[in-house]
mmCIF file of C-alpha atoms in Angstrom:
data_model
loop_
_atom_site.group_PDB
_atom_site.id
_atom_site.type_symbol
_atom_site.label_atom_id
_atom_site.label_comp_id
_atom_site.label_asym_id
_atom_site.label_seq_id
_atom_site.Cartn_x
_atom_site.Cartn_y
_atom_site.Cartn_z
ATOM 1 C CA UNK A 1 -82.225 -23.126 69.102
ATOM 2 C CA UNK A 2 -82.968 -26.137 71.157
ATOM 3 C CA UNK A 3 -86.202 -23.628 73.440
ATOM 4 C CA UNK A 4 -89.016 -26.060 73.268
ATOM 5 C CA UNK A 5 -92.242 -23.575 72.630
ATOM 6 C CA UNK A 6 -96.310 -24.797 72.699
ATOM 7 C CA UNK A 7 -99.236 -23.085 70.766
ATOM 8 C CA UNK A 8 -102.484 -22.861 71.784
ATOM 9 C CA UNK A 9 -104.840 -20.846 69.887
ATOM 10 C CA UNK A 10 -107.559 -19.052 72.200
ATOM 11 C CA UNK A 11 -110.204 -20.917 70.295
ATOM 12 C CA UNK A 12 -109.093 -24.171 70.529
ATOM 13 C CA UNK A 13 -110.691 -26.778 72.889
ATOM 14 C CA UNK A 14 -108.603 -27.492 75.914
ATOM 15 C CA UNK A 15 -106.301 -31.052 75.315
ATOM 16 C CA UNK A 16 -108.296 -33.901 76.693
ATOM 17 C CA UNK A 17 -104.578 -34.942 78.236
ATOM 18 C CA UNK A 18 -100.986 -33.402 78.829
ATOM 19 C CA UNK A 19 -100.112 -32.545 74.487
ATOM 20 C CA UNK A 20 -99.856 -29.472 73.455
ATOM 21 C CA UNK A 21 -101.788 -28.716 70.216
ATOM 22 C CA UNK A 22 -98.883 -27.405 68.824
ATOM 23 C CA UNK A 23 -94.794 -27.758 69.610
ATOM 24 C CA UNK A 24 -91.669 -26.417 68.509
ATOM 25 C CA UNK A 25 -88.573 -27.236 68.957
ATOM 26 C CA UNK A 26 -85.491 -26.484 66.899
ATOM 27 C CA UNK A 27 -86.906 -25.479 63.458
ATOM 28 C CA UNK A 28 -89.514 -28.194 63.489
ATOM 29 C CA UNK A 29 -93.080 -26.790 64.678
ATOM 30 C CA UNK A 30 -95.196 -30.084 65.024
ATOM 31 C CA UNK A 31 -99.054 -29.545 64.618
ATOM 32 C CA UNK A 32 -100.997 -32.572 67.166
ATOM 33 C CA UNK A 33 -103.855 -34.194 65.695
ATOM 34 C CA UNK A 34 -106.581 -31.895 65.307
ATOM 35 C CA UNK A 35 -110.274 -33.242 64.112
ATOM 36 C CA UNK A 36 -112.748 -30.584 63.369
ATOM 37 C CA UNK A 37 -114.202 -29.046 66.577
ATOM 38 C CA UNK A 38 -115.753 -25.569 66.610
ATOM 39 C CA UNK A 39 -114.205 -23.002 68.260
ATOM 40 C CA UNK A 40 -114.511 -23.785 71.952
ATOM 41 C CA UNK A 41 -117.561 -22.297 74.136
ATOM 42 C CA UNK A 42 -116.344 -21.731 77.699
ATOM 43 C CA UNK A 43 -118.174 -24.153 79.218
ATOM 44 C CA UNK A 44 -119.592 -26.788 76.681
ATOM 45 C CA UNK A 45 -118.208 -29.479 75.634
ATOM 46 C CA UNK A 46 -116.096 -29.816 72.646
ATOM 47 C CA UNK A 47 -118.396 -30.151 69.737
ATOM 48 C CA UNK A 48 -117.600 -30.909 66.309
ATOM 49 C CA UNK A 49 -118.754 -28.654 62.727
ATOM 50 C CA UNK A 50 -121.172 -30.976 60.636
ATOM 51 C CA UNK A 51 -122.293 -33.476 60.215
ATOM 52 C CA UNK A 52 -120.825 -33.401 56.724
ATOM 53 C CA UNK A 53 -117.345 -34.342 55.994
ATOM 54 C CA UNK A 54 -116.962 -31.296 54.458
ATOM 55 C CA UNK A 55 -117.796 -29.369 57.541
ATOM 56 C CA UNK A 56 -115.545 -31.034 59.473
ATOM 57 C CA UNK A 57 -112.265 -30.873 57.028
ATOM 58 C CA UNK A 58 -113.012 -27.618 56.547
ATOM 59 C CA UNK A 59 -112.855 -26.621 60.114
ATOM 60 C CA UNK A 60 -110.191 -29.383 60.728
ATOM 61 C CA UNK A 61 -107.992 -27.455 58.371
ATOM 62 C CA UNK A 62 -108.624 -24.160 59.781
ATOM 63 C CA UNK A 63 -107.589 -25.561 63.472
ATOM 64 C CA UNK A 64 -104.103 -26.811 62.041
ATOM 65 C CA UNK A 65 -104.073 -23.414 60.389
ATOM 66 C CA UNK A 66 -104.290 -21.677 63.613
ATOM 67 C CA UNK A 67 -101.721 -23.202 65.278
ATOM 68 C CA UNK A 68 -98.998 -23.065 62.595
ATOM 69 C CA UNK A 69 -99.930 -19.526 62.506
ATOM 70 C CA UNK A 70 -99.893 -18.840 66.396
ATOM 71 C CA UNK A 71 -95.988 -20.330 65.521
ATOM 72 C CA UNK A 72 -95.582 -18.181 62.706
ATOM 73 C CA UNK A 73 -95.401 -20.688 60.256
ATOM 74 C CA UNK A 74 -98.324 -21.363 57.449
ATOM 75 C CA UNK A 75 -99.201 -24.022 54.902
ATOM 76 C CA UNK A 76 -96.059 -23.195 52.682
ATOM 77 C CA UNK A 77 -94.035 -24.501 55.661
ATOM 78 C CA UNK A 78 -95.625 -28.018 56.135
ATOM 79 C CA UNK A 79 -93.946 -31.103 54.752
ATOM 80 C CA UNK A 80 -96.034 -33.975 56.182
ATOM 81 C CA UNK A 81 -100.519 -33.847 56.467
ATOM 82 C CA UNK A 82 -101.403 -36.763 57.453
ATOM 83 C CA UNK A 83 -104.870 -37.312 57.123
ATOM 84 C CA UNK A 84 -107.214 -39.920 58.726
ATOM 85 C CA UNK A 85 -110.529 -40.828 57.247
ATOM 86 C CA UNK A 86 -112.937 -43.486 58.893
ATOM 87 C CA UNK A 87 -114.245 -44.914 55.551
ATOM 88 C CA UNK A 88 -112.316 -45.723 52.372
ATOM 89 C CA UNK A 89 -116.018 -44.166 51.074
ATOM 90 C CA UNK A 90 -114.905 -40.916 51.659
ATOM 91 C CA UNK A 91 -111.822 -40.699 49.678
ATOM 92 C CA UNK A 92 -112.873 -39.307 46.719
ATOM 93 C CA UNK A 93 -115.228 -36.159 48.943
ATOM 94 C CA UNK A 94 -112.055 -35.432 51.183
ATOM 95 C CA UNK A 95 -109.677 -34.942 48.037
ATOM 96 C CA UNK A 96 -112.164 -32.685 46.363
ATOM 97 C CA UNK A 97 -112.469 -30.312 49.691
ATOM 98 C CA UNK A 98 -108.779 -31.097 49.923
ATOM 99 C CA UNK A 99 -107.782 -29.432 46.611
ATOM 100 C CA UNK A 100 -110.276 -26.835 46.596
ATOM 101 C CA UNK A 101 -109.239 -25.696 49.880
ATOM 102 C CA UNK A 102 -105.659 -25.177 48.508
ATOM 103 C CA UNK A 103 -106.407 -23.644 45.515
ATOM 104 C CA UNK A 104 -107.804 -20.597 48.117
ATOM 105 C CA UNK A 105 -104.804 -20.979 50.474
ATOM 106 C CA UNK A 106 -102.617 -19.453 47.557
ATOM 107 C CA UNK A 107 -99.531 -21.832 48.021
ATOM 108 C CA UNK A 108 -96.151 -19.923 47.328
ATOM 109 C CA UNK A 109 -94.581 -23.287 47.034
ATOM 110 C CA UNK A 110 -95.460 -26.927 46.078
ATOM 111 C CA UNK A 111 -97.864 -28.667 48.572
ATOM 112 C CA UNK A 112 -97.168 -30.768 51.530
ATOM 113 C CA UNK A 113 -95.942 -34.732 50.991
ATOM 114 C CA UNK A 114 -99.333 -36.517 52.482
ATOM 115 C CA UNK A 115 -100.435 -40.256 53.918
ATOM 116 C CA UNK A 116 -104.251 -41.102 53.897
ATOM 117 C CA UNK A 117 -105.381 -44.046 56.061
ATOM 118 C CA UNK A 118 -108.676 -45.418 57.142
ATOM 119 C CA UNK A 119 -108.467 -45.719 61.197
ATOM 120 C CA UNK A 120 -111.466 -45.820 64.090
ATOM 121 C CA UNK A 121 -112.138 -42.392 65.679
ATOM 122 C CA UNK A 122 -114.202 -41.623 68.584
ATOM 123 C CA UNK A 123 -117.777 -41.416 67.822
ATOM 124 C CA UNK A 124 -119.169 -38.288 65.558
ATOM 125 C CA UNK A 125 -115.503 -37.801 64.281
ATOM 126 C CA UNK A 126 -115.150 -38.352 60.792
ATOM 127 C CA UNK A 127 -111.736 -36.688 59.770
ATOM 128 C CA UNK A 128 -108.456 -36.080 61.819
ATOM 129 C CA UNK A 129 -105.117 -34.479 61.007
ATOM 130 C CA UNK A 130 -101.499 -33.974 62.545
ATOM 131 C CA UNK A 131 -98.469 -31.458 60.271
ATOM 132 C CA UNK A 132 -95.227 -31.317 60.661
ATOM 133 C CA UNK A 133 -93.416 -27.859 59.677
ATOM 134 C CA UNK A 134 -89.780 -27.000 58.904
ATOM 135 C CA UNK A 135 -88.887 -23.444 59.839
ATOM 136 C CA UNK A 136 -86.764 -20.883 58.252
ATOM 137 C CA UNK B 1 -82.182 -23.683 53.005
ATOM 138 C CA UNK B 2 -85.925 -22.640 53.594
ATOM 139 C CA UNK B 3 -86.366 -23.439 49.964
ATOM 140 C CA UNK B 4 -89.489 -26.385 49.202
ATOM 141 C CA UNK B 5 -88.911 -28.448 46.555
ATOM 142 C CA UNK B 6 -91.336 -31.239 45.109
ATOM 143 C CA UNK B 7 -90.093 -34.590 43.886
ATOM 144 C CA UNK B 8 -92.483 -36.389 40.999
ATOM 145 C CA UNK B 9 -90.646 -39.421 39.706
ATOM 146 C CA UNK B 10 -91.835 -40.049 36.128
ATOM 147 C CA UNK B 11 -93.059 -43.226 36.896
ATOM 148 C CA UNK B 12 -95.258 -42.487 39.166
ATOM 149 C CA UNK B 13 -99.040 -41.600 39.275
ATOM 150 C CA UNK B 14 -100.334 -38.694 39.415
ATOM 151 C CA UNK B 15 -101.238 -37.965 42.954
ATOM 152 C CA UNK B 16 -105.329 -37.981 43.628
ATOM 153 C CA UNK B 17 -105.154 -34.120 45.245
ATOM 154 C CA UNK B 18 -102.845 -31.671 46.035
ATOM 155 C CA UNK B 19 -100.257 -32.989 47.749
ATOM 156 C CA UNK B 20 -96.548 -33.928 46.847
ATOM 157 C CA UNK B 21 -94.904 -37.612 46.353
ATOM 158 C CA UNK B 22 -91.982 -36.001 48.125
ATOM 159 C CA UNK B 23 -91.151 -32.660 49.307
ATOM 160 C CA UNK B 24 -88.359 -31.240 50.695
ATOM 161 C CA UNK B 25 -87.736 -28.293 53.419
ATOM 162 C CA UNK B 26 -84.624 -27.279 55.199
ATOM 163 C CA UNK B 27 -82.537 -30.986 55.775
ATOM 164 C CA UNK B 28 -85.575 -33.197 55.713
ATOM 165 C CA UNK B 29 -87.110 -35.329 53.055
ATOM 166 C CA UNK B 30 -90.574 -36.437 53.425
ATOM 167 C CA UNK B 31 -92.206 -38.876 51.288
ATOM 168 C CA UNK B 32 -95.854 -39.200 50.852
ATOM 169 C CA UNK B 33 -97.983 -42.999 51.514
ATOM 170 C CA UNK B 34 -97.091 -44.370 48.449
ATOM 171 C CA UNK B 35 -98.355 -47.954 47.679
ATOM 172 C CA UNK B 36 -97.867 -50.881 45.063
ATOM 173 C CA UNK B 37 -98.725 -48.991 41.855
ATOM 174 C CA UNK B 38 -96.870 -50.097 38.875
ATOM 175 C CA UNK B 39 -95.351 -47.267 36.866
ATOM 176 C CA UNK B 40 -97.585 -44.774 35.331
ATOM 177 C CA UNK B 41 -98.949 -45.906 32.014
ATOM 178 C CA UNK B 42 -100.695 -42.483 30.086
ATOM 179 C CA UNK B 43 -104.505 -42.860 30.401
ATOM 180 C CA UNK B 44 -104.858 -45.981 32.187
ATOM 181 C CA UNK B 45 -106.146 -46.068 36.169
ATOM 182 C CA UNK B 46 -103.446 -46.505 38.753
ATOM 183 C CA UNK B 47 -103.186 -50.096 39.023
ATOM 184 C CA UNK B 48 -101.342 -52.045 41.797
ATOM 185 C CA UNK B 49 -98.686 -54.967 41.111
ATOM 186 C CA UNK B 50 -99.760 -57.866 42.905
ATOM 187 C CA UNK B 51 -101.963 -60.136 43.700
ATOM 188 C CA UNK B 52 -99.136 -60.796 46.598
ATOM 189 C CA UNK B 53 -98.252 -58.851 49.188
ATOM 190 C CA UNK B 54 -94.971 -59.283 48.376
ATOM 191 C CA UNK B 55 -94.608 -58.172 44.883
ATOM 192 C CA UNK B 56 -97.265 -54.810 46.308
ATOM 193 C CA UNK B 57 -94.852 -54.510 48.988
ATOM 194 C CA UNK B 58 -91.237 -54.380 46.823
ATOM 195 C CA UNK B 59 -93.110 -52.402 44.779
ATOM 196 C CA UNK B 60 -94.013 -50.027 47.346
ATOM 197 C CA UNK B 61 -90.025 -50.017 48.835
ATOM 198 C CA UNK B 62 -89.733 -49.302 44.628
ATOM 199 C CA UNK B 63 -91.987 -45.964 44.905
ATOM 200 C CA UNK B 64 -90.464 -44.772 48.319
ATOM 201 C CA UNK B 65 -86.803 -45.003 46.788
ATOM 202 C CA UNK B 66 -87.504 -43.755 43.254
ATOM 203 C CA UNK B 67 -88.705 -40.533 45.740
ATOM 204 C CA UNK B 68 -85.900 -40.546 47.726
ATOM 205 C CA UNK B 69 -83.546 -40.824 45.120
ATOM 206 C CA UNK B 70 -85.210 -37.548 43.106
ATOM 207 C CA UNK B 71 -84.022 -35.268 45.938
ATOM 208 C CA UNK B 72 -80.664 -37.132 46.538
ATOM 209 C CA UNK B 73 -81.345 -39.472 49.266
ATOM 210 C CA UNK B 74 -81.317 -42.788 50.054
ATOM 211 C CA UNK B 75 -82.248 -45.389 52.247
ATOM 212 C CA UNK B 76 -79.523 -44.681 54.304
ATOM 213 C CA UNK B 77 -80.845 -41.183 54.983
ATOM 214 C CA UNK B 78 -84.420 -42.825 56.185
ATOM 215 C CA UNK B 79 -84.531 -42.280 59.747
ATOM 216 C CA UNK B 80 -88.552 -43.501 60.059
ATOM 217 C CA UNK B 81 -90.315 -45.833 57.619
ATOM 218 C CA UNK B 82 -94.521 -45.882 58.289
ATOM 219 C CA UNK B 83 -95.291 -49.229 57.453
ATOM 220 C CA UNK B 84 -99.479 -49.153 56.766
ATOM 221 C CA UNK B 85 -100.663 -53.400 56.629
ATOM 222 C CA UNK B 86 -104.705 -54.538 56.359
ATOM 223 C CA UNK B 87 -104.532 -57.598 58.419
ATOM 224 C CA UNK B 88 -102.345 -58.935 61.801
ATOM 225 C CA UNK B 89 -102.138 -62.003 59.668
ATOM 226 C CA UNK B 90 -99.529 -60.272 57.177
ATOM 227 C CA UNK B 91 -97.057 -59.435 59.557
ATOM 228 C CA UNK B 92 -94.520 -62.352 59.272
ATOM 229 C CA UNK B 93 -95.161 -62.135 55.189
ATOM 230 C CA UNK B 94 -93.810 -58.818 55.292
ATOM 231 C CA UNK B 95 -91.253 -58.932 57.874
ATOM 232 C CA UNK B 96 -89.570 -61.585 55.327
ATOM 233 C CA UNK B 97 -89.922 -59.613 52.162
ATOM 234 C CA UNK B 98 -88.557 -56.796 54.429
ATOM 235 C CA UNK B 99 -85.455 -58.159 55.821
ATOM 236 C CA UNK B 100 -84.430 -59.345 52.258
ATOM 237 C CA UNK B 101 -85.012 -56.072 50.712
ATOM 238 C CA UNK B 102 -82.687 -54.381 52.884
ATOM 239 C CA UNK B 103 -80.104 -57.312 53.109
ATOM 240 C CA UNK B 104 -80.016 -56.608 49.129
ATOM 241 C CA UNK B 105 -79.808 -52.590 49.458
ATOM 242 C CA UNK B 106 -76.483 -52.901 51.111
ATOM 243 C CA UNK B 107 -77.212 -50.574 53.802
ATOM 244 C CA UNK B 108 -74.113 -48.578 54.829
ATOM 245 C CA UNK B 109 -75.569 -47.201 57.832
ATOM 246 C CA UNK B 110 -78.016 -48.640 60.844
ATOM 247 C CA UNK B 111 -81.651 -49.022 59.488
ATOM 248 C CA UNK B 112 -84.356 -46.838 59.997
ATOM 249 C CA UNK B 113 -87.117 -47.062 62.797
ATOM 250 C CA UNK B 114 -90.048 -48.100 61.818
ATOM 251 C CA UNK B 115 -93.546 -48.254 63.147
ATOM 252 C CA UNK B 116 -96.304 -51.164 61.432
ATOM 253 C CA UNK B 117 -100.117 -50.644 62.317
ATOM 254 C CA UNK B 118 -102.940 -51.914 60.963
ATOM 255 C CA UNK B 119 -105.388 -50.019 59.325
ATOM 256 C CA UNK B 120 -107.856 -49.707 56.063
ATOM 257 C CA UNK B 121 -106.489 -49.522 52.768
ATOM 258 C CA UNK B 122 -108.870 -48.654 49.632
ATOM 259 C CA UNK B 123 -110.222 -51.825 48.157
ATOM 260 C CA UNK B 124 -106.837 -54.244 46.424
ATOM 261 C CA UNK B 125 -104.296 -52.631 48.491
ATOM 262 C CA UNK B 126 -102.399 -54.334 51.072
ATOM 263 C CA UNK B 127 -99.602 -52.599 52.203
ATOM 264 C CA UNK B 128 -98.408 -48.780 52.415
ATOM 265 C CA UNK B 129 -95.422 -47.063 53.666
ATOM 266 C CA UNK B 130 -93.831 -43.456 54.182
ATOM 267 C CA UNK B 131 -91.433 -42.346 54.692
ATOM 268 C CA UNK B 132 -89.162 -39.612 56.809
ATOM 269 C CA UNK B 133 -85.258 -38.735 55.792
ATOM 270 C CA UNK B 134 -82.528 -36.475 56.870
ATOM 271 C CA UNK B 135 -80.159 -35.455 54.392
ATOM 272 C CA UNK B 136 -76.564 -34.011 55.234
ATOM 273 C CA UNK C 1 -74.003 -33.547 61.467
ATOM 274 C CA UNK C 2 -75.025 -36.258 59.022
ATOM 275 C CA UNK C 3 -73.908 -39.385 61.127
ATOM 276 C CA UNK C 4 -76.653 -41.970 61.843
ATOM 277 C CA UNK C 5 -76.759 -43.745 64.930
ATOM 278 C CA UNK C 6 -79.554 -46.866 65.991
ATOM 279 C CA UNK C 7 -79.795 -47.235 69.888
ATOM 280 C CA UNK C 8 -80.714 -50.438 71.369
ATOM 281 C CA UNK C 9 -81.322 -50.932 74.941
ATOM 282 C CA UNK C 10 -79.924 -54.104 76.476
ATOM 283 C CA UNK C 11 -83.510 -53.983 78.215
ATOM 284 C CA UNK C 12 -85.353 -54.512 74.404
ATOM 285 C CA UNK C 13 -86.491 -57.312 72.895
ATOM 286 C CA UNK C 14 -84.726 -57.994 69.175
ATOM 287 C CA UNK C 15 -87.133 -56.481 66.567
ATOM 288 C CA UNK C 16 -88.654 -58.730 64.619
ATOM 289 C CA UNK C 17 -87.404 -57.078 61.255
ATOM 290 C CA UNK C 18 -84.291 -55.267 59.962
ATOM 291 C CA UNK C 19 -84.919 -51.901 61.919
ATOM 292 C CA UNK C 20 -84.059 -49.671 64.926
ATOM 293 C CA UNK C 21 -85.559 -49.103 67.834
ATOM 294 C CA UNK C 22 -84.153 -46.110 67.965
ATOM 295 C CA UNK C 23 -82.131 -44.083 65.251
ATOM 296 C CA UNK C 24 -80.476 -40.505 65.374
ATOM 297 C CA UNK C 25 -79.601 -38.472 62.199
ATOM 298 C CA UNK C 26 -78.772 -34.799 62.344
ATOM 299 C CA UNK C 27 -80.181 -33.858 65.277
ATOM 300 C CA UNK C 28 -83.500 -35.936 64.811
ATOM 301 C CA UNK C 29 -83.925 -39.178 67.230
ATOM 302 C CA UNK C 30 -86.950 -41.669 66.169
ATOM 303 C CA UNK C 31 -87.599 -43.946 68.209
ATOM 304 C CA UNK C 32 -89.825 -47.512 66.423
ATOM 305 C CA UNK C 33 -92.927 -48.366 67.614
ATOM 306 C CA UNK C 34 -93.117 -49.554 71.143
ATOM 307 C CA UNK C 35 -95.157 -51.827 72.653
ATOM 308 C CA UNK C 36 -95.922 -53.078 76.336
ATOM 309 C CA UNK C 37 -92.924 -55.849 76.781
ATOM 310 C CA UNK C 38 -91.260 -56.580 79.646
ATOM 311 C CA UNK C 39 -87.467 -56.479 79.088
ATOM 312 C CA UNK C 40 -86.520 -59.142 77.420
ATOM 313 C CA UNK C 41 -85.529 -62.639 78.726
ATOM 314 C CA UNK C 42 -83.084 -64.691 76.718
ATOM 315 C CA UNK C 43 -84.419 -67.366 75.053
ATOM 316 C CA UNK C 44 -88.430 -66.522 75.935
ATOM 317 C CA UNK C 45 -91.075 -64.821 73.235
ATOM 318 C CA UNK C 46 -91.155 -61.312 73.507
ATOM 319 C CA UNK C 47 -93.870 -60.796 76.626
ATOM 320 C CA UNK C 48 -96.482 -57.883 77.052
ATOM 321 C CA UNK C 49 -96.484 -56.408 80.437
ATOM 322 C CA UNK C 50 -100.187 -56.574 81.528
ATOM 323 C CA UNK C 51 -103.133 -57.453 81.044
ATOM 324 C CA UNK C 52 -104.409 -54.012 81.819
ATOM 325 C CA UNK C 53 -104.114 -51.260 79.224
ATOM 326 C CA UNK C 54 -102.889 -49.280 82.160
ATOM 327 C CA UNK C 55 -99.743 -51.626 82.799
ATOM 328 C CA UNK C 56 -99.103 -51.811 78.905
ATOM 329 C CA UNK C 57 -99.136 -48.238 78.548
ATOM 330 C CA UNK C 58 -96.843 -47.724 81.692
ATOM 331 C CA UNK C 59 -94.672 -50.535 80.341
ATOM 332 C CA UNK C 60 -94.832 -48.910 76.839
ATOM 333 C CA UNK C 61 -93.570 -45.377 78.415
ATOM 334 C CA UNK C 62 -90.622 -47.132 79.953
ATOM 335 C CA UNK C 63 -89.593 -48.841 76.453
ATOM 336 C CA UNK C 64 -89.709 -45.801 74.810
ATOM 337 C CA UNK C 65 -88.268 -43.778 77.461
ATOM 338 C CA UNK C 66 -85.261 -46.283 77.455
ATOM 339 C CA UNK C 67 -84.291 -45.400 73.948
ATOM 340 C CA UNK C 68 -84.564 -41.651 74.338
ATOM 341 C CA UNK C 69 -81.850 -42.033 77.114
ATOM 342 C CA UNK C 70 -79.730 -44.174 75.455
ATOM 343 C CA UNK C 71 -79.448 -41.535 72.489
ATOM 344 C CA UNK C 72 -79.293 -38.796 75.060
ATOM 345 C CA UNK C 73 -82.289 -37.360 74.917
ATOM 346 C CA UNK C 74 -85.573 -37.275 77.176
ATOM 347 C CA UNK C 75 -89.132 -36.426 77.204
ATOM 348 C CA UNK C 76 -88.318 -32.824 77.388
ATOM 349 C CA UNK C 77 -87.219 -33.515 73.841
ATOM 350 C CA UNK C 78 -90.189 -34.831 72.252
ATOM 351 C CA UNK C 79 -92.324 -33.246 69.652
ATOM 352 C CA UNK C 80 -94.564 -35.612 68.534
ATOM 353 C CA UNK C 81 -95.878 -38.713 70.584
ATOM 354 C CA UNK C 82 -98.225 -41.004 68.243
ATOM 355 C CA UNK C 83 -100.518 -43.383 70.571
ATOM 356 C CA UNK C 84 -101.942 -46.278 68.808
ATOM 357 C CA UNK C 85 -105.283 -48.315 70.737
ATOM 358 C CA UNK C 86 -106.796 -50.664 69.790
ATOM 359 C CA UNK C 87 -110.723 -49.569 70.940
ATOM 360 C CA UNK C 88 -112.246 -45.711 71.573
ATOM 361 C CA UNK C 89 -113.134 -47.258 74.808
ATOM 362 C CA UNK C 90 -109.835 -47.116 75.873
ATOM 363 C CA UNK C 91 -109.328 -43.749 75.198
ATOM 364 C CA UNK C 92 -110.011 -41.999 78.779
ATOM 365 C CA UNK C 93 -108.246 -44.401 80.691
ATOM 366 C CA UNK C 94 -105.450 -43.573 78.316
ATOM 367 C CA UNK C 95 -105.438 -39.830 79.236
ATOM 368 C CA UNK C 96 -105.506 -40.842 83.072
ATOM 369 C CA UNK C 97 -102.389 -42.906 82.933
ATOM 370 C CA UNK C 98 -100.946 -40.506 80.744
ATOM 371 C CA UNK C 99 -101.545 -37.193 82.522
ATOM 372 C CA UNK C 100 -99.858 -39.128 85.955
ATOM 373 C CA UNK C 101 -97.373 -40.575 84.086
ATOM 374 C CA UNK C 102 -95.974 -37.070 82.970
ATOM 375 C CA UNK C 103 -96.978 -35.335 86.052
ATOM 376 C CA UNK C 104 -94.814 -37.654 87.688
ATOM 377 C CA UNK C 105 -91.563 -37.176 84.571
ATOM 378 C CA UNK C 106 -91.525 -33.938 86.238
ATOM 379 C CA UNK C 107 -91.296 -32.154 82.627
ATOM 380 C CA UNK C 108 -89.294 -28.611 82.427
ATOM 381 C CA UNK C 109 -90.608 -28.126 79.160
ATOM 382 C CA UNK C 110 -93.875 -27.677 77.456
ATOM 383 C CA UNK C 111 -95.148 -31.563 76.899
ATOM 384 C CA UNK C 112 -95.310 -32.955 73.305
ATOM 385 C CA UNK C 113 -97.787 -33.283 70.900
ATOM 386 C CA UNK C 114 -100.221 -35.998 70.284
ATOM 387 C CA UNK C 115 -102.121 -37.966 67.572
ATOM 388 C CA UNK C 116 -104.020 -40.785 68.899
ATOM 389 C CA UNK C 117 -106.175 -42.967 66.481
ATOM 390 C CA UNK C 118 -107.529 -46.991 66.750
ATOM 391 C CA UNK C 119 -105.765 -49.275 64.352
ATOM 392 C CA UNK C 120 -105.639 -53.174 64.419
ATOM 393 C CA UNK C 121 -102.764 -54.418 66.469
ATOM 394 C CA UNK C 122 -101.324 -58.169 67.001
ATOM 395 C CA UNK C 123 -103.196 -60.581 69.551
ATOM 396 C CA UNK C 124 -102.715 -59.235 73.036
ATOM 397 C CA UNK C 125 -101.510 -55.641 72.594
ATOM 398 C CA UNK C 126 -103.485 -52.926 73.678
ATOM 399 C CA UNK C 127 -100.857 -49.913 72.552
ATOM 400 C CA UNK C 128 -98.555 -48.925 70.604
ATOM 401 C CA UNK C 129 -96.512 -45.450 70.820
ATOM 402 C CA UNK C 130 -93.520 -44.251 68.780
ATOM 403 C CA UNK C 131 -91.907 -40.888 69.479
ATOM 404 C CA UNK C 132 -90.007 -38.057 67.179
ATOM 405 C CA UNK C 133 -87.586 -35.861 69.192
ATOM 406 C CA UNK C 134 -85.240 -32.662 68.601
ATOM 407 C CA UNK C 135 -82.108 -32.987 69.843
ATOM 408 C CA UNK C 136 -79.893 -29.761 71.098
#
């Protein structure tokens, strides 16, 4: 119960510090903040899907996806997205990619609780997002 | 106890996408950013309580609780509160309004943790908070 | 099981509102926002440790460190570290303390995850971390 496990997808990009893209502990699998890099290339340097902010959500979400998956959670499992936007401008574009990419995910049960703020990001990032999962 | 369950106090908005006000997994509550909307009024646009940051703030303590109260919580329960500000400048403001909140709440048990940052908020919002709980 | 405990190291300055620095519930321990201050002096403003972003961060560490002990717990225990700067700049000099700071915790388990974003924070402070951990 208390074995502390980390996830890290093959195609993820290698943590530009000590995290772990993904931890669980207990029956709490925590997803780190993932923005929306391509699969990594060995030996490029991380680069992200665009330049749209649908690109990027899109592939954002499919890199938290990964890792609740590589703990053998999914989306039905998630309590908390949080979601960080650069510009209150693109409110309105993220929530439309945001619903109609869970009307495809197929929920079983009701959708995640969620917190949208506008923060800095590192230049060329437009999007990032951390999940936090209960467990059966 | 891997059941999810949703909490939508009548009173409140409807949220802008797919995502829950609360949500509950397992022992742990999660509630959404919620801000200083007034209670839902049919067909009229979310509109915030204000001008002050005080009244969008108790407001906003308002819209956590009504949450937490839906899936049989309270304040007591809150182990983190995420409180979201615009400006460095509002810190003292809301430090006040916050101490005599939970001076009136009659906390039985130690307060929550709580983290305060300073970030963008869509245009006429000052303050936003979520919210984390444990229940027994 | 449903017992909620705050944790306040003599070390810590008073927090400038009604919450904890540290709180367990269940077998959750949050610990607040932390910032660089040295340990408090009675009688004298709260005082960042610095000016360098490496001292507040190492500084920052020990504050939030302090707390985990006091409630029993350590970094091995972390899931989710949140790091709040102030400027993208910042950012690799960040991952260098960081990396030496956790080589040096001598970690037995996998390290925690990570969100970092750039946020407004008061005059003088360069970071801001708060820290979610799983008890046994």
């Amino acid at each position: 119960m208390s074995e502390k496990t980390a996830y890290v997808p093959s195609t993820h990009t290698t943590p530009p510090a000590r995290f772990s893209h993904g931890v669980r502990k207990g029956n709490l699998l925590q997803v780190a903040g993932q923005v929306g890099f391509l699969p990594a290339v060995e030996g490029q340097a991380p680069t992200p899907a665009g330049p749209s902010l649908r690109e990027q959500t899109l592939q954002t979400f499919a890199n938290v996806r990964s890792i609740l998956e590589e703990g053998g959670a999914g989306w039905d499992d998630v309590i908390m997205l949080r979601v960080y936007l650069t510009d209150t401008a693109h409110f309105a574009e993220l929530n439309e990619v945001y619903d109609a990419y869970f009307a495809e995910q197929r929920l079983q049960a009701p959708p995640a609780a969620r917190t949208t703020v506008y923060v800095g990001l590192p230049p060329g990032l437009l999007v990032e997002m951390d999940a936090l999962a209960v467990l059966d």
